[in-house]
Short mmCIF file of C-alpha atoms in Angstrom, two decimals:
data_model
loop_
_atom_site.label_atom_id
_atom_site.label_comp_id
_atom_site.label_asym_id
_atom_site.label_seq_id
_atom_site.Cartn_x
_atom_site.Cartn_y
_atom_site.Cartn_z
CA MET A 1 0.09 0.02 0.07
CA THR A 2 1.12 3.42 -1.08
CA ASP A 3 0.91 6.11 1.35
CA ALA A 4 -0.46 9.06 -1.61
CA PRO A 5 -3.38 10.49 -0.79
CA PHE A 6 -7.00 8.00 -2.05
CA ILE A 7 -8.51 11.11 -3.36
CA GLU A 8 -7.35 14.83 -4.21
CA ILE A 9 -9.54 17.35 -4.83
CA GLU A 10 -7.78 20.57 -6.71
CA ASP A 11 -9.22 23.55 -6.53
CA LEU A 12 -12.96 22.86 -6.68
CA TYR A 13 -15.83 25.72 -8.20
CA PHE A 14 -19.56 23.93 -8.53
CA SER A 15 -22.76 26.40 -8.29
CA ARG A 16 -26.64 25.30 -9.43
CA GLY A 17 -28.38 27.87 -10.52
CA GLU A 18 -27.05 31.05 -9.29
CA HIS A 19 -25.82 29.58 -6.87
CA GLU A 20 -22.54 29.28 -5.86
CA ILE A 21 -22.19 25.96 -3.63
CA PHE A 22 -18.35 25.47 -3.83
CA ARG A 23 -15.86 28.33 -4.80
CA GLY A 24 -12.06 26.74 -4.71
CA VAL A 25 -12.69 23.48 -2.30
CA ASN A 26 -9.47 21.58 -1.60
CA MET A 27 -9.02 18.23 -0.04
CA THR A 28 -6.15 15.33 0.13
CA ILE A 29 -8.16 12.14 1.98
CA PRO A 30 -5.45 10.28 3.07
CA ARG A 31 -5.96 6.18 1.80
CA GLY A 32 -7.02 3.56 4.41
CA LYS A 33 -8.62 6.43 7.11
CA VAL A 34 -11.46 7.29 7.64
CA THR A 35 -11.66 11.16 6.84
CA ALA A 36 -15.15 13.10 7.95
CA ILE A 37 -16.73 16.26 5.39
CA MET A 38 -18.63 18.37 7.94
CA GLY A 39 -20.54 21.25 7.94
CA PRO A 40 -23.60 22.92 8.76
CA SER A 41 -26.95 21.55 6.58
CA GLY A 42 -26.99 23.51 3.20
CA THR A 43 -23.15 23.80 2.22
CA GLY A 44 -23.67 20.88 -0.12
CA LYS A 45 -21.85 18.06 1.50
CA THR A 46 -24.34 15.43 -0.46
CA THR A 47 -23.26 17.02 -3.32
CA LEU A 48 -18.98 16.90 -2.95
CA LEU A 49 -19.92 13.32 -2.64
CA LYS A 50 -21.45 13.27 -5.99
CA LEU A 51 -19.09 14.63 -7.09
CA ILE A 52 -16.49 11.98 -5.96
CA GLY A 53 -19.05 9.96 -7.65
CA GLY A 54 -18.31 11.25 -10.95
CA GLN A 55 -22.30 12.39 -11.41
CA LEU A 56 -22.12 15.90 -10.82
CA THR A 57 -19.46 17.24 -13.11
CA PRO A 58 -17.74 19.99 -11.71
CA GLU A 59 -17.09 24.00 -13.28
CA ARG A 60 -13.84 24.06 -12.61
CA GLY A 61 -10.67 22.34 -10.63
CA ARG A 62 -10.82 18.51 -10.87
CA ILE A 63 -10.62 16.01 -8.80
CA VAL A 64 -7.97 12.96 -8.34
CA ILE A 65 -9.37 9.00 -7.49
CA ASP A 66 -6.23 7.27 -6.91
CA GLY A 67 -4.45 8.64 -9.70
CA GLN A 68 -7.61 8.68 -12.14
CA ASP A 69 -8.98 12.74 -12.99
CA VAL A 70 -12.71 11.32 -12.53
CA HIS A 71 -14.49 13.97 -14.98
CA GLN A 72 -11.96 12.87 -17.51
CA LEU A 73 -12.90 9.20 -17.42
CA SER A 74 -14.81 8.11 -20.82
CA ARG A 75 -18.43 5.93 -19.50
CA LYS A 76 -17.22 2.73 -19.17
CA ALA A 77 -13.70 3.83 -17.37
CA LEU A 78 -16.29 5.66 -14.79
CA PHE A 79 -18.49 2.71 -14.41
CA ALA A 80 -15.05 0.50 -14.05
CA LEU A 81 -13.74 2.98 -11.54
CA ARG A 82 -17.69 2.78 -9.65
CA LYS A 83 -17.47 -0.61 -8.97
CA ARG A 84 -14.32 0.08 -6.78
CA MET A 85 -16.36 2.67 -4.39
CA GLY A 86 -19.72 1.98 -2.12
CA MET A 87 -21.73 4.69 -1.77
CA LEU A 88 -24.61 4.79 1.40
CA PHE A 89 -26.98 7.51 0.18
CA GLN A 90 -29.62 9.86 2.71
CA SER A 91 -32.43 8.11 1.45
CA GLY A 92 -30.90 3.65 1.01
CA ALA A 93 -32.13 4.59 -2.22
CA LEU A 94 -32.78 0.67 -1.76
CA PHE A 95 -34.57 -1.00 -5.51
CA SER A 96 -38.30 -1.31 -3.96
CA ASP A 97 -38.57 -4.27 -7.37
CA LEU A 98 -36.47 -6.36 -4.78
CA ASP A 99 -36.05 -7.36 -1.68
CA VAL A 100 -33.45 -7.17 0.86
CA PHE A 101 -32.15 -10.66 0.35
CA GLU A 102 -31.74 -9.22 -3.67
CA ASN A 103 -31.45 -5.97 -3.26
CA VAL A 104 -27.87 -6.98 -1.03
CA ALA A 105 -27.34 -9.67 -3.87
CA PHE A 106 -27.35 -6.99 -6.20
CA PRO A 107 -23.42 -5.92 -6.68
CA LEU A 108 -22.62 -9.69 -6.32
CA ARG A 109 -24.29 -10.81 -9.25
CA VAL A 110 -24.04 -8.16 -11.38
CA HIS A 111 -19.95 -7.64 -11.11
CA THR A 112 -19.42 -11.06 -10.09
CA ASP A 113 -20.22 -14.83 -11.74
CA LEU A 114 -20.18 -16.39 -7.77
CA PRO A 115 -21.99 -19.37 -7.29
CA ASN A 116 -25.93 -18.69 -5.58
CA ALA A 117 -24.65 -20.77 -3.10
CA MET A 118 -21.24 -18.12 -1.89
CA VAL A 119 -23.72 -15.29 -3.24
CA ARG A 120 -26.36 -16.32 0.02
CA ASP A 121 -23.09 -17.19 2.63
CA LEU A 122 -22.13 -13.50 1.32
CA VAL A 123 -25.24 -11.45 1.38
CA LEU A 124 -25.88 -13.42 4.78
CA LEU A 125 -22.59 -11.95 6.20
CA LYS A 126 -23.31 -8.83 5.35
CA LEU A 127 -26.39 -8.99 7.21
CA GLN A 128 -25.83 -10.51 9.71
CA ALA A 129 -23.19 -7.20 10.40
CA VAL A 130 -25.69 -5.01 10.40
CA GLY A 131 -28.51 -7.24 11.97
CA LEU A 132 -30.55 -7.61 9.79
CA ARG A 133 -30.40 -11.20 9.13
CA GLY A 134 -34.15 -11.74 9.50
CA ALA A 135 -35.30 -9.60 7.70
CA ARG A 136 -33.68 -10.55 4.61
CA LEU A 137 -37.77 -11.34 2.69
CA LEU A 138 -38.61 -8.66 3.93
CA THR A 139 -39.44 -5.83 0.74
CA PRO A 140 -37.27 -2.53 0.96
CA ALA A 141 -41.30 -0.90 1.40
CA GLU A 142 -41.72 -2.81 4.86
CA LEU A 143 -38.06 -1.75 6.04
CA SER A 144 -38.44 1.64 8.11
CA GLY A 145 -36.09 4.53 7.28
CA GLY A 146 -32.90 3.47 9.39
CA MET A 147 -33.06 -0.21 8.94
CA ALA A 148 -33.33 0.69 4.89
CA ARG A 149 -30.37 2.95 5.51
CA ARG A 150 -28.32 -0.34 7.91
CA VAL A 151 -28.95 -2.47 4.83
CA ALA A 152 -28.20 0.21 2.13
CA LEU A 153 -24.79 -0.52 3.90
CA ALA A 154 -24.42 -3.73 3.40
CA ARG A 155 -25.08 -3.43 -0.10
CA ALA A 156 -22.86 -0.81 -0.16
CA VAL A 157 -20.21 -2.73 1.25
CA ALA A 158 -20.66 -5.93 -0.67
CA LEU A 159 -18.55 -6.43 -3.27
CA ASP A 160 -15.23 -5.63 -0.37
CA PRO A 161 -15.50 -1.79 -2.33
CA GLU A 162 -12.05 0.10 -1.53
CA LEU A 163 -13.71 3.94 -0.52
CA ILE A 164 -16.92 4.03 0.77
CA LEU A 165 -19.01 7.77 0.39
CA TYR A 166 -20.79 7.21 4.02
CA ASP A 167 -23.85 10.10 3.38
CA GLU A 168 -25.66 11.17 7.19
CA PRO A 169 -24.94 7.27 8.48
CA PHE A 170 -26.72 8.29 11.56
CA VAL A 171 -29.93 10.41 11.17
CA GLY A 172 -32.78 8.29 12.02
CA GLN A 173 -31.15 5.76 14.27
CA ASP A 174 -31.85 4.81 17.43
CA PRO A 175 -29.26 4.95 20.25
CA ILE A 176 -28.36 1.08 19.98
CA SER A 177 -28.04 1.16 15.73
CA MET A 178 -26.52 4.35 15.88
CA GLY A 179 -23.25 2.60 18.71
CA VAL A 180 -23.81 -0.37 15.74
CA LEU A 181 -23.50 1.22 13.13
CA VAL A 182 -20.94 3.97 14.52
CA GLN A 183 -18.42 0.46 15.60
CA LEU A 184 -19.35 -0.54 12.06
CA ILE A 185 -17.92 1.85 10.29
CA LYS A 186 -14.47 1.97 12.33
CA ARG A 187 -14.33 -1.51 12.22
CA LEU A 188 -15.02 -2.28 8.62
CA ASN A 189 -11.91 1.00 7.82
CA GLN A 190 -9.72 -1.24 10.06
CA ALA A 191 -10.37 -4.60 9.21
CA LEU A 192 -10.18 -4.10 5.41
CA GLN A 193 -8.22 -1.32 4.63
CA LEU A 194 -10.83 0.81 3.90
CA THR A 195 -10.54 4.98 2.76
CA SER A 196 -13.70 6.16 4.30
CA VAL A 197 -15.51 9.43 3.72
CA VAL A 198 -17.95 10.45 5.83
CA VAL A 199 -20.45 13.81 5.20
CA SER A 200 -22.09 14.18 8.30
CA HIS A 201 -23.56 16.87 10.99
CA ASP A 202 -22.67 14.28 14.01
CA ILE A 203 -20.71 16.12 15.94
CA LYS A 204 -20.35 13.48 18.72
CA GLU A 205 -21.00 9.76 16.83
CA THR A 206 -18.35 11.80 13.91
CA LEU A 207 -15.38 13.31 16.18
CA SER A 208 -15.18 9.74 17.92
CA ILE A 209 -14.89 7.44 14.62
CA ALA A 210 -13.42 9.72 11.99
CA ASP A 211 -8.86 10.89 11.58
CA TYR A 212 -8.88 13.36 10.02
CA LEU A 213 -11.44 15.72 9.36
CA TYR A 214 -13.07 18.65 6.96
CA LEU A 215 -15.17 21.59 7.81
CA ILE A 216 -16.60 23.20 4.82
CA ALA A 217 -18.60 26.68 5.54
CA ASP A 218 -19.98 29.56 2.78
CA GLY A 219 -18.16 26.56 -0.15
CA GLN A 220 -15.22 26.58 1.03
CA VAL A 221 -12.71 24.41 3.62
CA VAL A 222 -13.20 26.57 6.70
CA ALA A 223 -10.72 24.06 8.64
CA HIS A 224 -9.23 20.94 9.10
CA GLY A 225 -7.58 18.19 10.87
CA THR A 226 -7.46 15.79 13.69
CA PRO A 227 -10.31 15.74 16.31
CA GLN A 228 -8.66 17.10 18.55
CA THR A 229 -6.92 20.08 16.98
CA LEU A 230 -10.33 20.78 15.27
CA ASP A 231 -11.53 20.23 19.32
CA THR A 232 -9.47 23.53 20.14
CA ASN A 233 -9.31 25.74 17.58
CA GLN A 234 -9.62 29.25 18.12
CA ASP A 235 -11.60 30.36 15.39
CA PRO A 236 -15.81 31.26 15.82
CA ARG A 237 -16.85 29.23 13.41
CA VAL A 238 -14.97 26.09 14.20
CA SER A 239 -15.80 26.22 18.04
CA GLN A 240 -19.36 27.53 17.84
CA PHE A 241 -19.83 23.79 15.06
CA ILE A 242 -18.33 21.72 17.35
CA HIS A 243 -19.49 22.49 20.13
CA GLY A 244 -23.48 23.51 18.63
CA GLU A 245 -23.48 27.08 19.38
CA PRO A 246 -26.67 28.97 18.04
CA ASP A 247 -25.15 31.90 18.38
CA GLY A 248 -21.91 32.60 16.57
CA PRO A 249 -20.68 33.64 13.13
CA VAL A 250 -22.79 31.16 11.06
CA PRO A 251 -26.58 31.57 11.30
CA PHE A 252 -29.03 30.22 11.88
CA HIS A 253 -31.68 31.27 9.49
CA TYR A 254 -31.85 31.35 6.10
CA PRO A 255 -30.87 34.77 5.09
CA ALA A 256 -34.13 36.81 5.01
CA GLU A 257 -35.08 40.33 5.12
CA ALA A 258 -34.80 42.07 9.04
CA PHE A 259 -37.42 40.00 10.95
CA TYR A 260 -39.64 42.66 13.01
CA ARG A 261 -39.71 44.02 8.96
CA ASP A 262 -41.71 40.67 7.04
CA ILE A 263 -44.43 40.01 10.40
CA LEU A 264 -44.99 43.79 10.46
CA GLY A 265 -45.90 43.45 6.60
CA GLU A 266 -43.94 46.61 5.89
CA PRO A 267 -43.35 47.20 2.36
CA PRO A 268 -41.12 45.59 1.02
CA MET A 269 -42.74 42.25 1.03
CA THR A 270 -40.58 39.80 -0.59
CA LYS A 271 -41.20 36.64 -0.43
CA THR A 272 -38.63 34.74 2.10
CA GLY A 273 -37.81 31.35 3.06
CA MET B 1 -43.85 53.21 -26.53
CA GLN B 2 -40.88 52.55 -24.80
CA SER B 3 -42.72 50.02 -22.72
CA LYS B 4 -44.05 48.24 -26.29
CA PHE B 5 -41.05 47.97 -27.04
CA SER B 6 -39.49 46.27 -24.17
CA ASN B 7 -42.28 44.00 -23.43
CA GLY B 8 -41.24 43.22 -27.94
CA THR B 9 -37.66 42.59 -27.60
CA ALA B 10 -38.91 40.03 -24.19
CA ARG B 11 -41.31 38.43 -26.05
CA ILE B 12 -38.72 37.35 -28.76
CA THR B 13 -36.07 36.55 -26.27
CA ARG B 14 -38.62 34.60 -24.27
CA LEU B 15 -39.34 32.31 -27.11
CA GLY B 16 -35.63 31.98 -28.30
CA ARG B 17 -35.01 30.61 -24.94
CA ARG B 18 -37.87 28.03 -25.64
CA GLY B 19 -36.69 26.86 -29.16
CA CYS B 20 -33.13 27.00 -27.21
CA ASP B 21 -34.77 23.78 -24.31
CA LEU B 22 -36.00 22.20 -27.32
CA LEU B 23 -33.69 21.73 -29.29
CA GLU B 24 -31.86 21.29 -25.95
CA ALA B 25 -34.12 17.99 -25.17
CA LEU B 26 -33.98 16.67 -28.83
CA GLY B 27 -30.39 16.46 -28.61
CA ARG B 28 -30.37 15.13 -24.52
CA ALA B 29 -32.91 12.80 -25.90
CA GLY B 30 -31.31 11.75 -29.06
CA ILE B 31 -28.54 11.01 -27.40
CA PHE B 32 -30.93 8.93 -24.80
CA LEU B 33 -31.94 7.25 -27.36
CA PHE B 34 -28.25 5.56 -28.50
CA GLN B 35 -26.99 5.29 -25.72
CA SER B 36 -29.87 2.64 -24.49
CA ALA B 37 -31.16 1.21 -27.60
CA ILE B 38 -27.72 0.67 -29.17
CA GLY B 39 -25.33 -3.23 -27.94
CA VAL B 40 -25.84 -6.55 -27.30
CA PRO B 41 -27.63 -7.21 -24.32
CA SER B 42 -26.30 -10.05 -22.35
CA ARG B 43 -28.13 -12.95 -20.74
CA GLU B 44 -28.91 -10.52 -18.34
CA GLY B 45 -30.43 -8.10 -20.72
CA TRP B 46 -32.78 -11.10 -22.55
CA ARG B 47 -34.31 -12.08 -18.95
CA LEU B 48 -34.79 -8.34 -18.17
CA TRP B 49 -36.83 -7.69 -21.26
CA LEU B 50 -38.69 -11.12 -21.54
CA GLN B 51 -39.85 -9.82 -18.18
CA GLN B 52 -40.83 -6.00 -19.93
CA MET B 53 -42.22 -7.43 -22.98
CA HIS B 54 -44.44 -9.51 -20.08
CA PHE B 55 -45.38 -5.41 -18.39
CA VAL B 56 -45.40 -4.09 -21.34
CA GLY B 57 -46.98 -6.28 -24.24
CA VAL B 58 -48.77 -9.14 -22.34
CA LEU B 59 -50.92 -6.67 -19.91
CA SER B 60 -51.73 -4.31 -22.67
CA LEU B 61 -53.06 -7.11 -24.52
CA ALA B 62 -56.60 -7.15 -22.93
CA ILE B 63 -57.17 -3.17 -23.37
CA VAL B 64 -55.97 -3.65 -27.54
CA LEU B 65 -57.42 -6.80 -28.34
CA VAL B 66 -61.20 -5.69 -26.31
CA SER B 67 -60.40 -2.36 -28.63
CA GLY B 68 -60.36 -3.67 -31.41
CA LEU B 69 -63.42 -5.76 -30.85
CA PHE B 70 -65.52 -2.82 -30.78
CA ILE B 71 -63.88 -1.26 -33.35
CA GLY B 72 -64.34 -4.07 -36.50
CA MET B 73 -67.66 -3.95 -34.90
CA VAL B 74 -68.54 -0.15 -35.21
CA LEU B 75 -66.76 -0.37 -38.54
CA ALA B 76 -69.40 -2.98 -40.26
CA LEU B 77 -72.20 -1.72 -38.90
CA GLN B 78 -71.35 2.10 -40.26
CA GLY B 79 -70.28 0.35 -43.70
CA TYR B 80 -72.53 -1.44 -44.05
CA THR B 81 -75.50 1.27 -43.29
CA ILE B 82 -73.15 3.23 -46.30
CA LEU B 83 -72.89 0.28 -48.00
CA VAL B 84 -76.32 -1.28 -48.06
CA ASP B 85 -77.40 1.76 -50.38
CA PHE B 86 -74.72 1.18 -53.31
CA GLY B 87 -76.04 -2.14 -53.14
CA ALA B 88 -72.52 -3.54 -52.70
CA GLU B 89 -72.35 -4.91 -48.86
CA GLN B 90 -70.75 -7.17 -50.36
CA ALA B 91 -66.94 -5.49 -50.00
CA LEU B 92 -67.87 -4.59 -46.86
CA GLY B 93 -64.94 -6.96 -45.70
CA GLN B 94 -62.57 -5.19 -47.96
CA MET B 95 -64.12 -2.04 -46.54
CA VAL B 96 -63.34 -3.75 -42.88
CA ALA B 97 -60.08 -4.32 -43.50
CA LEU B 98 -58.25 -1.97 -45.60
CA SER B 99 -59.88 0.71 -42.51
CA LEU B 100 -57.89 -1.72 -39.83
CA LEU B 101 -54.80 -3.05 -42.08
CA ARG B 102 -54.35 0.94 -42.89
CA GLU B 103 -55.42 3.45 -40.15
CA LEU B 104 -56.74 2.35 -36.96
CA ALA B 105 -54.73 -0.64 -35.76
CA PRO B 106 -51.95 1.05 -35.94
CA VAL B 107 -52.95 4.04 -34.68
CA VAL B 108 -55.19 3.24 -32.46
CA ALA B 109 -53.76 0.86 -30.42
CA ALA B 110 -50.44 3.19 -30.14
CA LEU B 111 -53.09 5.62 -28.64
CA LEU B 112 -53.70 3.06 -26.16
CA PHE B 113 -50.48 1.71 -26.44
CA ALA B 114 -48.71 5.67 -24.62
CA GLY B 115 -52.47 5.37 -21.90
CA ARG B 116 -52.12 1.85 -20.38
CA ALA B 117 -48.14 1.20 -20.82
CA GLY B 118 -45.97 4.38 -21.89
CA SER B 119 -47.76 6.66 -19.17
CA ALA B 120 -46.82 3.15 -16.56
CA LEU B 121 -43.31 3.39 -17.95
CA THR B 122 -42.53 6.96 -17.68
CA ALA B 123 -44.05 6.64 -13.85
CA GLU B 124 -42.10 3.67 -12.66
CA ILE B 125 -38.75 5.17 -14.52
CA GLY B 126 -39.54 8.84 -12.65
CA LEU B 127 -39.98 7.68 -9.26
CA MET B 128 -36.80 5.77 -9.59
CA LYS B 129 -35.16 8.54 -10.07
CA ALA B 130 -36.64 10.65 -7.73
CA THR B 131 -36.08 8.28 -4.85
CA GLU B 132 -32.28 7.71 -5.76
CA GLN B 133 -32.39 4.37 -7.37
CA LEU B 134 -30.96 5.30 -10.74
CA THR B 135 -28.22 6.75 -8.98
CA SER B 136 -27.47 4.01 -6.73
CA MET B 137 -27.54 1.87 -9.91
CA GLU B 138 -24.66 4.47 -11.26
CA MET B 139 -22.82 4.19 -8.27
CA ILE B 140 -23.12 0.60 -7.93
CA GLY B 141 -21.43 0.40 -11.22
CA VAL B 142 -24.43 -0.74 -13.21
CA ASP B 143 -25.10 2.27 -15.58
CA PRO B 144 -29.55 2.12 -15.85
CA LEU B 145 -29.59 2.89 -19.20
CA ARG B 146 -28.97 -0.74 -19.99
CA ARG B 147 -30.40 -1.82 -16.84
CA VAL B 148 -33.14 -0.18 -16.72
CA VAL B 149 -34.15 1.64 -20.00
CA ALA B 150 -32.64 -0.39 -22.56
CA PRO B 151 -35.14 -4.15 -21.73
CA ARG B 152 -38.52 -1.28 -21.90
CA LEU B 153 -37.26 0.28 -25.31
CA TRP B 154 -37.04 -2.70 -27.13
CA ALA B 155 -39.93 -4.22 -24.91
CA GLY B 156 -42.02 -1.64 -26.32
CA PHE B 157 -40.47 -1.59 -30.35
CA VAL B 158 -41.59 -5.67 -30.20
CA SER B 159 -44.94 -5.53 -28.65
CA LEU B 160 -46.23 -2.36 -30.11
CA PRO B 161 -45.96 -3.87 -33.72
CA LEU B 162 -47.13 -7.14 -32.37
CA LEU B 163 -50.20 -5.59 -30.63
CA THR B 164 -51.17 -3.66 -33.90
CA VAL B 165 -51.69 -7.09 -35.52
CA GLY B 166 -53.90 -8.74 -32.67
CA PHE B 167 -55.81 -5.47 -32.58
CA SER B 168 -56.29 -5.43 -36.73
CA VAL B 169 -56.72 -9.77 -36.60
CA VAL B 170 -59.44 -9.05 -33.87
CA GLY B 171 -61.11 -6.72 -35.16
CA ILE B 172 -62.07 -8.18 -38.85
CA TRP B 173 -62.95 -10.99 -36.66
CA GLY B 174 -65.43 -7.80 -34.99
CA GLY B 175 -66.82 -6.84 -38.31
CA TYR B 176 -67.36 -10.59 -39.46
CA LEU B 177 -69.50 -10.74 -36.36
CA VAL B 178 -72.17 -7.74 -37.12
CA GLY B 179 -71.64 -7.63 -41.43
CA VAL B 180 -72.21 -11.60 -41.34
CA GLU B 181 -73.96 -13.03 -38.03
CA TRP B 182 -75.56 -10.56 -37.36
CA LEU B 183 -76.39 -8.43 -40.78
CA GLY B 184 -76.53 -10.49 -43.33
CA VAL B 185 -73.71 -10.14 -45.22
CA PHE B 186 -73.02 -12.99 -47.86
CA GLU B 187 -69.45 -15.19 -45.79
CA GLY B 188 -68.46 -16.42 -49.43
CA SER B 189 -68.22 -12.15 -50.76
CA TYR B 190 -66.96 -10.90 -46.38
CA TRP B 191 -63.93 -12.64 -47.06
CA SER B 192 -63.42 -13.72 -50.47
CA ASN B 193 -63.37 -9.61 -51.17
CA MET B 194 -61.00 -9.06 -48.76
CA GLN B 195 -59.09 -11.51 -49.80
CA ALA B 196 -58.66 -10.41 -53.55
CA ASN B 197 -59.02 -6.39 -52.50
CA VAL B 198 -55.61 -5.94 -49.83
CA ALA B 199 -52.12 -6.51 -50.95
CA PHE B 200 -49.55 -7.83 -48.56
CA ILE B 201 -46.43 -5.31 -49.18
CA ASN B 202 -48.95 -2.33 -49.74
CA ASP B 203 -51.47 -2.48 -46.98
CA VAL B 204 -50.21 -5.05 -43.94
CA GLY B 205 -47.04 -4.29 -44.97
CA ASN B 206 -47.84 0.20 -45.18
CA GLY B 207 -49.71 -0.68 -41.90
CA MET B 208 -46.91 -2.60 -40.14
CA ILE B 209 -44.25 0.15 -40.96
CA LYS B 210 -46.50 2.22 -38.96
CA SER B 211 -46.83 0.45 -36.43
CA ALA B 212 -42.83 0.25 -35.43
CA VAL B 213 -42.90 3.72 -36.04
CA PHE B 214 -44.93 5.15 -33.68
CA ALA B 215 -43.51 1.85 -31.60
CA LEU B 216 -40.63 3.53 -31.19
CA VAL B 217 -41.50 7.10 -31.24
CA VAL B 218 -44.34 6.19 -28.42
CA THR B 219 -41.58 3.95 -26.33
CA TRP B 220 -39.03 6.66 -27.13
CA ILE B 221 -40.88 9.58 -25.56
CA ALA B 222 -42.22 7.56 -22.65
CA VAL B 223 -38.85 6.23 -21.11
CA PHE B 224 -37.30 9.99 -21.82
CA GLN B 225 -39.89 11.70 -19.94
CA GLY B 226 -39.12 9.49 -17.42
CA TYR B 227 -35.39 9.19 -16.98
CA ASP B 228 -35.56 13.65 -17.74
CA LEU B 229 -38.27 14.44 -15.57
CA VAL B 230 -37.56 17.07 -12.17
CA PRO B 231 -37.64 14.40 -9.36
CA THR B 232 -40.62 15.81 -7.08
CA SER B 233 -44.12 14.23 -6.99
CA GLU B 234 -45.36 17.12 -9.45
CA GLY B 235 -42.49 16.96 -11.56
CA ILE B 236 -43.96 12.37 -12.13
CA SER B 237 -47.23 13.74 -12.92
CA ARG B 238 -46.28 15.85 -15.10
CA ALA B 239 -44.09 14.01 -16.88
CA THR B 240 -47.36 11.07 -17.20
CA THR B 241 -49.31 14.08 -19.15
CA ARG B 242 -46.57 14.74 -20.99
CA THR B 243 -45.64 11.23 -22.22
CA VAL B 244 -49.75 11.17 -23.20
CA VAL B 245 -49.63 13.73 -24.87
CA TYR B 246 -47.04 13.80 -27.25
CA SER B 247 -47.05 11.01 -27.52
CA SER B 248 -50.33 11.08 -28.60
CA LEU B 249 -50.24 14.21 -31.02
CA ALA B 250 -46.78 12.81 -32.29
CA VAL B 251 -48.61 9.79 -33.83
CA LEU B 252 -51.80 11.53 -34.94
CA GLY B 253 -49.01 13.93 -36.82
CA LEU B 254 -47.08 11.44 -37.90
CA ASP B 255 -49.34 8.98 -39.47
CA PHE B 256 -50.07 12.23 -41.67
CA MET B 257 -47.02 12.38 -42.93
CA LEU B 258 -46.32 8.08 -43.77
CA THR B 259 -50.31 8.27 -44.72
CA ALA B 260 -49.35 10.44 -47.47
CA VAL B 261 -45.92 9.14 -48.40
CA MET B 262 -47.06 5.60 -48.67
CA PHE B 263 -50.68 6.23 -50.41
CA GLY B 264 -50.99 9.40 -51.06
CA GLY B 265 -49.62 8.53 -54.78
CA LEU B 266 -53.02 6.32 -55.27
#
């Protein structure tokens, strides 16, 4: 294994319509480590994962995964690269026409020629790890949001990828499964030497598993470092986020005109959030 | 004056933008069709195609055949009341068969297909997009154009011409029921006039060409609308409506053009 970073993001610019999401983001994601990307909601964390996965194309800058520039690849090469990645979607995104077992078996069936008995064993192993071996015959519609996300995790690791992108893995989990998930992500990383990218704003859980953290706000990386260095970071934006304080330089409110004017109906009555 | 002028330019700008949007959408749809329909299917691809033949073709069979029966029966009834005035009711078989083969079977089957199968295709693919199933498939390294779209496209291309054949056959039989069994047209003249006056290439062949064109257009519209929609509940409902409206208009417009080319010289 080399020490070269697994993902390099250089000078990334991306916007949706008029709204600029990234303005020159630079990141280095080390191989075999858990890297967390944190930031207030609406800062484009999910968008960043989609850019890494090659589903969106940046306006400027590049993303290099293991030496390959994602957005210069042909369609075929991009799909080949994606076989080496797993992505856990916020919604789970399970295939609604397949049951839990077949959802987890899907990557194995399409990318390998393994005999059925072996597919079965592998799927049951993955489902056991997320605690849902007993739910294998349920359809996605019968699962709760948290369960669907755990099945999706089993599917994301079915092919033992080199890189896993986690989009908000902890949202909607009860305390028990949350603890198990945190352990699972950590164990997967240590046992298989995976590179993991976790996008989240659950500070406690994320700090407990991350080796390295990036904090993004206003379309840029505002701070990065190990959990210890960020915990003691003096930047008010960083400490406000890490310690979850409502008052500080990062506004809680979506941009709007002054509250009293909005309520009292003084002109101009503009549409606000 | 000033505002009138700027109003005018704004209108022209809007028109231009619409034109550009339309061209861009057509381009996207063309690339989409090329990327999904071209390619050699794997063994899994054949299985998926067969599955879609069931959903798109077999499940549309009932509505198409029943409509074919009624249309054949109505044709015979209407045709008889006109032909009998001229003492030409023995030409009923020929009239029913030609109307069905050249026009009604391809057109009506395509319209029914757009409503029954096209709208379902749009809604299904749209919902898969809205629930990120297509995105997650991409991230697993499977191209949804090949896995989801291609089997549905090919199922549509193949099943509509077959449904059209069924429509014609049942329609001609419906015409026989009404004309011969009920109104008393001589059975021999019903069939022999049909046999003598229906040309295989000119009538059956041209009808099938029409049907193949409609199959391509209707399925293409349905699948593209599903793949390209805005992934919200409102977006899905709009795209489903668009599928039916665009397909119907395209079928009727193309029918006129094809008829003009095929039969205009006669």
